[in-house]
Amino acid sequence: AMSRARLGLYVFARVGIFANCYELTPAFKQLLKHPTELHIYPDERCPTNRKTGDLPPAAKVIKDMPEMSKFVYDFYYKVIERLMKEQDEVDKRKEAAVTAAHRFQTPKEAKTLDAPIEEDPEKKKKNLEETLAQPSWQ
């Protein structure tokens, strides 16, 4: 499997099998001039502030495809967990804001916030009487 990274190329293959293949010899001679293990920096973001020759402190070395697969799964799981926690915090802040808004609401504001409001019983009775007094064909 081959993939282009933003700053390079990485290849997952069984070197012992393909390096001796006559058709692939030129390509593998070039590839084997470089390290055969993938070094990644999962905590580094693009663009980075470091200089080209400087290495970040925590390199993750990937030796084979199963290890890469596990890394991707674990990394994805951590990202999803972080996003879910962030969303929970946002939801809690929204809920707190709505609760605070309900404490200081006027009846008009309560309708816009979908909050139950206490209506004057006399006003309710008057509205009911007006509704019943109107003919049903109107």
XYZ file of C-alpha atoms in Angstrom:
138
model
C 0.000 0.000 0.000
C 1.349 3.417 -0.897
C 0.222 6.787 0.336
C 1.334 10.350 -0.171
C 1.733 12.308 3.016
C 1.709 16.086 3.006
C 5.501 16.187 3.163
C 6.517 12.838 1.711
C 5.719 9.291 0.708
C 5.380 6.165 2.792
C 5.076 2.604 1.552
C 3.872 -0.443 3.473
C 5.270 -3.580 1.891
C 7.194 -6.721 2.694
C 10.608 -5.493 1.645
C 12.127 -8.981 1.519
C 9.606 -10.089 -1.095
C 9.516 -7.031 -3.344
C 13.156 -5.906 -3.160
C 14.222 -8.996 -5.139
C 11.575 -8.494 -7.842
C 13.393 -7.573 -11.061
C 10.787 -5.026 -12.233
C 10.768 -3.230 -8.881
C 14.542 -3.215 -8.295
C 15.108 0.427 -9.382
C 12.266 1.717 -7.219
C 13.304 -0.326 -4.175
C 16.955 0.746 -4.507
C 15.783 4.340 -4.113
C 13.329 3.517 -1.336
C 15.845 1.495 0.681
C 18.230 4.463 0.820
C 15.850 5.831 3.453
C 14.780 4.392 6.826
C 12.280 1.539 6.560
C 10.342 2.547 9.675
C 7.759 5.319 9.628
C 8.320 8.076 12.190
C 5.242 10.146 12.900
C 4.527 12.976 15.280
C 0.866 12.726 16.268
C 0.891 15.828 18.487
C 2.370 18.091 15.829
C 0.012 20.251 13.793
C 0.517 21.853 10.419
C 1.940 24.434 9.967
C 4.639 23.841 12.548
C 6.935 26.397 14.141
C 9.989 24.127 14.191
C 12.853 24.412 11.727
C 13.453 21.735 9.067
C 16.402 20.078 10.834
C 14.802 20.096 14.304
C 12.991 16.985 15.465
C 10.036 17.123 17.814
C 10.553 15.318 21.130
C 7.966 12.538 20.825
C 8.278 10.465 17.656
C 6.043 7.437 17.221
C 7.799 4.717 15.223
C 5.540 2.527 13.083
C 7.200 -0.701 11.976
C 4.458 -2.469 10.007
C 0.903 -2.242 8.718
C -0.837 -3.876 11.732
C 0.876 -1.376 14.030
C -0.217 1.486 11.747
C -3.770 0.189 11.752
C -3.819 0.029 15.559
C -2.307 3.508 15.805
C -4.939 4.996 13.486
C -7.748 3.292 15.420
C -6.433 4.481 18.815
C -5.748 7.995 17.531
C -9.235 8.266 16.019
C -10.805 6.960 19.254
C -8.958 9.594 21.327
C -10.044 12.372 18.969
C -13.679 11.245 19.140
C -13.536 11.080 22.952
C -12.091 14.610 23.089
C -14.763 15.945 20.727
C -17.529 14.303 22.763
C -16.200 15.866 25.991
C -16.027 19.262 24.313
C -19.608 18.872 23.057
C -20.783 17.874 26.554
C -19.181 21.031 27.952
C -20.877 23.173 25.302
C -24.234 21.518 26.061
C -23.792 22.122 29.809
C -22.971 25.790 29.185
C -26.047 26.170 26.968
C -28.244 24.489 29.568
C -26.847 26.749 32.300
C -27.498 29.821 30.149
C -31.097 28.762 29.471
C -31.666 28.045 33.165
C -30.253 31.446 34.086
C -32.408 33.127 31.441
C -35.548 31.430 32.793
C -34.952 32.889 36.248
C -35.182 36.482 34.998
C -37.722 36.141 32.221
C -40.809 38.119 31.460
C -43.880 36.233 30.142
C -42.983 37.257 26.570
C -39.412 35.963 26.976
C -40.714 32.734 28.478
C -42.640 31.990 25.285
C -39.524 32.474 23.198
C -37.557 30.146 25.475
C -40.325 27.500 25.425
C -40.736 27.795 29.156
C -44.042 27.329 30.900
C -45.463 30.539 32.313
C -48.226 31.130 34.775
C -51.164 32.866 33.113
C -53.724 34.908 34.997
C -56.826 32.704 35.597
C -59.176 35.636 34.885
C -57.506 36.257 31.545
C -57.794 32.559 30.675
C -61.515 32.612 31.491
C -62.073 35.736 29.391
C -60.219 34.198 26.382
C -62.307 31.019 26.689
C -65.565 32.969 26.826
C -64.562 35.008 23.747
C -63.685 31.853 21.838
C -66.994 30.190 22.719
C -68.978 33.322 21.844
C -67.687 33.330 18.268
C -69.764 31.369 15.770
C -68.014 28.219 14.554
C -68.482 29.088 10.856
C -66.185 32.153 11.056
